[in-house]
mmCIF file of C-alpha atoms in Angstrom:
data_model
loop_
_atom_site.group_PDB
_atom_site.id
_atom_site.type_symbol
_atom_site.label_atom_id
_atom_site.label_comp_id
_atom_site.label_asym_id
_atom_site.label_seq_id
_atom_site.Cartn_x
_atom_site.Cartn_y
_atom_site.Cartn_z
ATOM 1 C CA TYR A 1 -0.135 0.016 0.131
ATOM 2 C CA LEU A 2 3.068 2.202 0.631
ATOM 3 C CA ALA A 3 4.991 1.564 -2.814
ATOM 4 C CA LYS A 4 5.028 4.405 -5.108
ATOM 5 C CA ASP A 5 5.949 5.519 -9.085
ATOM 6 C CA GLU A 6 8.239 7.394 -10.378
ATOM 7 C CA ASP A 7 6.167 10.765 -9.939
ATOM 8 C CA GLY A 8 5.680 9.822 -5.693
ATOM 9 C CA ASN A 9 1.665 8.739 -6.802
ATOM 10 C CA PRO A 10 0.535 5.155 -4.748
ATOM 11 C CA LEU A 11 0.940 2.078 -7.248
ATOM 12 C CA ILE A 12 -2.797 1.413 -5.142
ATOM 13 C CA PRO A 13 -4.334 4.183 -4.606
ATOM 14 C CA SER A 14 -6.394 4.612 -1.428
ATOM 15 C CA VAL A 15 -9.701 4.505 -2.642
ATOM 16 C CA HIS A 16 -8.525 1.043 -3.677
ATOM 17 C CA GLN A 17 -7.319 -0.176 -0.685
ATOM 18 C CA ARG A 18 -8.864 -2.409 1.589
ATOM 19 C CA PRO A 19 -8.422 -2.180 5.128
ATOM 20 C CA VAL A 20 -6.766 -5.095 6.878
ATOM 21 C CA LEU A 21 -8.458 -7.854 9.550
ATOM 22 C CA LEU A 22 -6.454 -9.628 11.575
ATOM 23 C CA ILE A 23 -8.556 -12.212 13.659
ATOM 24 C CA GLY A 24 -6.896 -14.185 15.989
ATOM 25 C CA PRO A 25 -6.478 -14.999 19.776
ATOM 26 C CA PRO A 26 -6.259 -12.214 22.780
ATOM 27 C CA GLY A 27 -2.127 -11.531 23.392
ATOM 28 C CA ILE A 28 -1.554 -13.451 20.396
ATOM 29 C CA GLY A 29 0.495 -10.039 19.229
ATOM 30 C CA LYS A 30 -0.981 -8.554 16.375
ATOM 31 C CA THR A 31 -0.898 -4.812 18.042
ATOM 32 C CA ALA A 32 3.376 -6.141 18.140
ATOM 33 C CA ILE A 33 3.356 -7.661 14.756
ATOM 34 C CA MET A 34 1.686 -3.726 13.568
ATOM 35 C CA ASP A 35 4.448 -2.148 16.014
ATOM 36 C CA GLN A 36 6.808 -3.983 13.937
ATOM 37 C CA ALA A 37 5.517 -3.193 10.294
ATOM 38 C CA ALA A 38 5.556 0.750 11.511
ATOM 39 C CA ARG A 39 8.967 0.701 12.253
ATOM 40 C CA GLU A 40 10.533 -2.010 9.126
ATOM 41 C CA CYS A 41 8.282 0.371 6.894
ATOM 42 C CA GLY A 42 9.452 4.106 8.588
ATOM 43 C CA ILE A 43 6.261 5.182 9.363
ATOM 44 C CA SER A 44 4.063 6.198 12.476
ATOM 45 C CA LEU A 45 1.348 3.937 14.348
ATOM 46 C CA ALA A 46 -1.914 5.062 15.939
ATOM 47 C CA ALA A 47 -3.327 2.302 17.533
ATOM 48 C CA TYR A 48 -6.714 2.111 19.882
ATOM 49 C CA THR A 49 -9.073 0.027 21.619
ATOM 50 C CA MET A 50 -12.220 0.430 20.356
ATOM 51 C CA THR A 51 -13.985 -1.047 23.398
ATOM 52 C CA HIS A 52 -12.566 2.090 24.869
ATOM 53 C CA HIS A 53 -14.765 4.299 23.409
ATOM 54 C CA THR A 54 -18.029 5.793 22.663
ATOM 55 C CA ARG A 55 -19.611 6.445 19.684
ATOM 56 C CA GLN A 56 -19.282 10.261 20.419
ATOM 57 C CA SER A 57 -15.365 9.888 20.820
ATOM 58 C CA ALA A 58 -15.149 7.986 17.478
ATOM 59 C CA MET A 59 -17.077 10.182 15.307
ATOM 60 C CA GLY A 60 -16.451 13.704 17.552
ATOM 61 C CA LEU A 61 -18.528 15.370 20.231
ATOM 62 C CA PRO A 62 -19.962 19.039 19.465
ATOM 63 C CA PHE A 63 -18.833 21.592 21.557
ATOM 64 C CA ILE A 64 -19.268 26.126 21.072
ATOM 65 C CA ASP A 65 -15.588 27.721 20.237
ATOM 66 C CA LYS A 66 -15.460 30.618 22.045
ATOM 67 C CA LYS A 67 -14.513 32.929 19.195
ATOM 68 C CA VAL A 68 -17.218 31.805 17.482
ATOM 69 C CA TYR A 69 -20.191 33.690 18.488
ATOM 70 C CA ASP A 70 -22.844 32.752 15.766
ATOM 71 C CA GLY A 71 -22.344 29.419 15.910
ATOM 72 C CA ASN A 72 -21.357 26.325 16.064
ATOM 73 C CA GLU A 73 -18.212 23.889 15.480
ATOM 74 C CA TYR A 74 -17.744 20.273 15.411
ATOM 75 C CA THR A 75 -14.719 18.267 16.399
ATOM 76 C CA MET A 76 -13.099 15.633 14.653
ATOM 77 C CA SER A 77 -12.897 12.071 15.997
ATOM 78 C CA GLU A 78 -10.246 11.608 18.338
ATOM 79 C CA ILE A 79 -8.985 9.285 16.261
ATOM 80 C CA ILE A 80 -8.538 10.559 13.149
ATOM 81 C CA ALA A 81 -6.935 13.822 15.459
ATOM 82 C CA SER A 82 -4.429 12.517 16.948
ATOM 83 C CA VAL A 83 -3.338 10.922 13.578
ATOM 84 C CA HIS A 84 -2.855 14.575 12.873
ATOM 85 C CA ASP A 85 -1.275 15.012 15.991
ATOM 86 C CA LYS A 86 1.182 12.287 14.976
ATOM 87 C CA ILE A 87 1.818 13.348 11.778
ATOM 88 C CA GLU A 88 2.313 17.074 13.342
ATOM 89 C CA LYS A 89 4.801 15.314 15.736
ATOM 90 C CA THR A 90 6.656 13.654 13.919
ATOM 91 C CA GLY A 91 6.397 15.598 10.566
ATOM 92 C CA ILE A 92 6.038 11.918 9.049
ATOM 93 C CA LYS A 93 2.715 11.527 6.649
ATOM 94 C CA GLU A 94 2.600 7.533 6.907
ATOM 95 C CA GLY A 95 1.528 5.142 8.719
ATOM 96 C CA ILE A 96 -0.801 2.379 10.668
ATOM 97 C CA LEU A 97 -4.248 3.438 12.034
ATOM 98 C CA PHE A 98 -4.472 0.013 14.035
ATOM 99 C CA ILE A 99 -8.494 -0.744 15.698
ATOM 100 C CA ASP A 100 -8.184 -3.597 18.462
ATOM 101 C CA GLU A 101 -10.919 -5.692 19.308
ATOM 102 C CA ILE A 102 -13.241 -3.730 15.971
ATOM 103 C CA ASN A 103 -15.686 -6.685 16.479
ATOM 104 C CA CYS A 104 -15.958 -6.486 20.161
ATOM 105 C CA VAL A 105 -17.666 -2.928 20.678
ATOM 106 C CA SER A 106 -21.170 -1.453 21.868
ATOM 107 C CA GLU A 107 -24.232 -1.884 19.522
ATOM 108 C CA THR A 108 -24.354 1.990 18.822
ATOM 109 C CA LEU A 109 -20.492 1.835 17.967
ATOM 110 C CA ALA A 110 -21.106 -1.139 15.763
ATOM 111 C CA PRO A 111 -22.524 1.042 12.705
ATOM 112 C CA VAL A 112 -19.495 3.601 12.904
ATOM 113 C CA MET A 113 -17.229 1.114 12.714
ATOM 114 C CA LEU A 114 -18.627 -0.673 9.923
ATOM 115 C CA GLN A 115 -18.986 2.689 8.177
ATOM 116 C CA PHE A 116 -15.436 3.048 9.333
ATOM 117 C CA LEU A 117 -14.349 -0.373 6.975
ATOM 118 C CA GLN A 118 -15.963 0.651 3.997
ATOM 119 C CA ALA A 119 -15.216 4.581 3.485
ATOM 120 C CA LYS A 120 -11.894 4.943 5.834
ATOM 121 C CA MET A 121 -14.052 7.754 7.309
ATOM 122 C CA PHE A 122 -15.389 8.631 11.168
ATOM 123 C CA GLY A 123 -18.199 10.287 10.503
ATOM 124 C CA ASN A 124 -17.728 13.447 7.927
ATOM 125 C CA THR A 125 -14.276 13.113 8.819
ATOM 126 C CA LYS A 126 -11.612 10.956 6.756
ATOM 127 C CA VAL A 127 -8.175 9.105 7.433
ATOM 128 C CA PRO A 128 -5.959 11.357 6.370
ATOM 129 C CA ASP A 129 -4.125 9.765 2.655
ATOM 130 C CA GLY A 130 -1.127 7.717 3.559
ATOM 131 C CA TRP A 131 -2.044 6.235 6.271
ATOM 132 C CA ILE A 132 -3.140 2.455 6.194
ATOM 133 C CA ILE A 133 -5.829 1.235 8.025
ATOM 134 C CA VAL A 134 -5.200 -2.285 10.165
ATOM 135 C CA ALA A 135 -7.498 -3.546 12.745
ATOM 136 C CA ALA A 136 -7.866 -6.644 14.707
ATOM 137 C CA GLY A 137 -10.443 -8.740 16.734
ATOM 138 C CA ASN A 138 -11.008 -12.247 18.279
ATOM 139 C CA PRO A 139 -12.948 -14.945 17.365
ATOM 140 C CA PRO A 140 -16.206 -15.603 19.067
ATOM 141 C CA GLU A 141 -14.351 -18.460 21.458
ATOM 142 C CA TYR A 142 -12.857 -15.513 23.169
ATOM 143 C CA ASN A 143 -15.420 -13.078 24.335
ATOM 144 C CA ARG A 144 -18.369 -13.498 24.164
ATOM 145 C CA SER A 145 -19.667 -10.175 23.382
ATOM 146 C CA VAL A 146 -18.125 -10.720 19.014
ATOM 147 C CA ARG A 147 -19.912 -9.113 16.841
ATOM 148 C CA ASP A 148 -19.728 -11.216 13.098
ATOM 149 C CA PHE A 149 -19.167 -9.256 10.028
ATOM 150 C CA ASP A 150 -21.559 -9.232 7.674
ATOM 151 C CA VAL A 151 -20.226 -10.258 3.981
ATOM 152 C CA VAL A 152 -20.651 -6.650 2.269
ATOM 153 C CA THR A 153 -17.978 -5.755 4.961
ATOM 154 C CA LEU A 154 -16.196 -8.632 4.575
ATOM 155 C CA ASP A 155 -15.563 -8.579 0.888
ATOM 156 C CA ARG A 156 -14.298 -4.732 1.338
ATOM 157 C CA VAL A 157 -11.261 -6.243 3.973
ATOM 158 C CA LYS A 158 -8.588 -7.980 3.622
ATOM 159 C CA TYR A 159 -9.381 -11.067 6.033
ATOM 160 C CA ILE A 160 -5.821 -12.706 7.896
ATOM 161 C CA GLU A 161 -6.299 -15.500 10.304
ATOM 162 C CA VAL A 162 -3.501 -15.398 13.092
ATOM 163 C CA THR A 163 -3.202 -18.290 14.536
ATOM 164 C CA PRO A 164 0.342 -19.640 16.986
ATOM 165 C CA ASP A 165 3.004 -21.620 15.456
ATOM 166 C CA TYR A 166 5.325 -22.283 18.458
ATOM 167 C CA ASP A 167 7.902 -23.453 15.916
ATOM 168 C CA ILE A 168 7.715 -20.710 14.319
ATOM 169 C CA TRP A 169 7.936 -18.648 16.528
ATOM 170 C CA LYS A 170 11.078 -20.438 18.148
ATOM 171 C CA ASN A 171 12.684 -20.425 15.273
ATOM 172 C CA TYR A 172 12.314 -16.390 14.842
ATOM 173 C CA ALA A 173 13.048 -16.726 18.574
ATOM 174 C CA ARG A 174 16.673 -18.376 18.144
ATOM 175 C CA LYS A 175 17.783 -16.037 15.863
ATOM 176 C CA LYS A 176 16.619 -13.164 17.221
#
């Protein structure tokens, strides 16, 4: 998703980049995988656990700005704002927005998560260009609050099942 042509344009335009959905048991290392991938690619990582969010914090809350006397303004999603903060802090314009426990959210937040995966937006705020969306969740046998994704949503993501493999881990650990 980060590969560019000689003019600096993405080889796969962001509109055609499907979010990655990692499904695996808790503690298997889904977040660690994304952290390592970001470091190896020289990009940023913004990670959120969605079970700590409400619909309002994900979408952005309305507020009255003290500088505006005749109307309201809306904040952008706290999550999208953190991506912009990360860009400003690091100067790195590309990154991974990692959303964990996406299939364990409340009933009111579930439609927001589906919109996020399908449109790469929270409310009317778009994920900045150059940021890859990776979501993670747990299989139902590990969490009773897991929600299944419908076929349409699954068709719009790159689904990867993460499974433990002791032999692979042991070989990796010996080399490191």
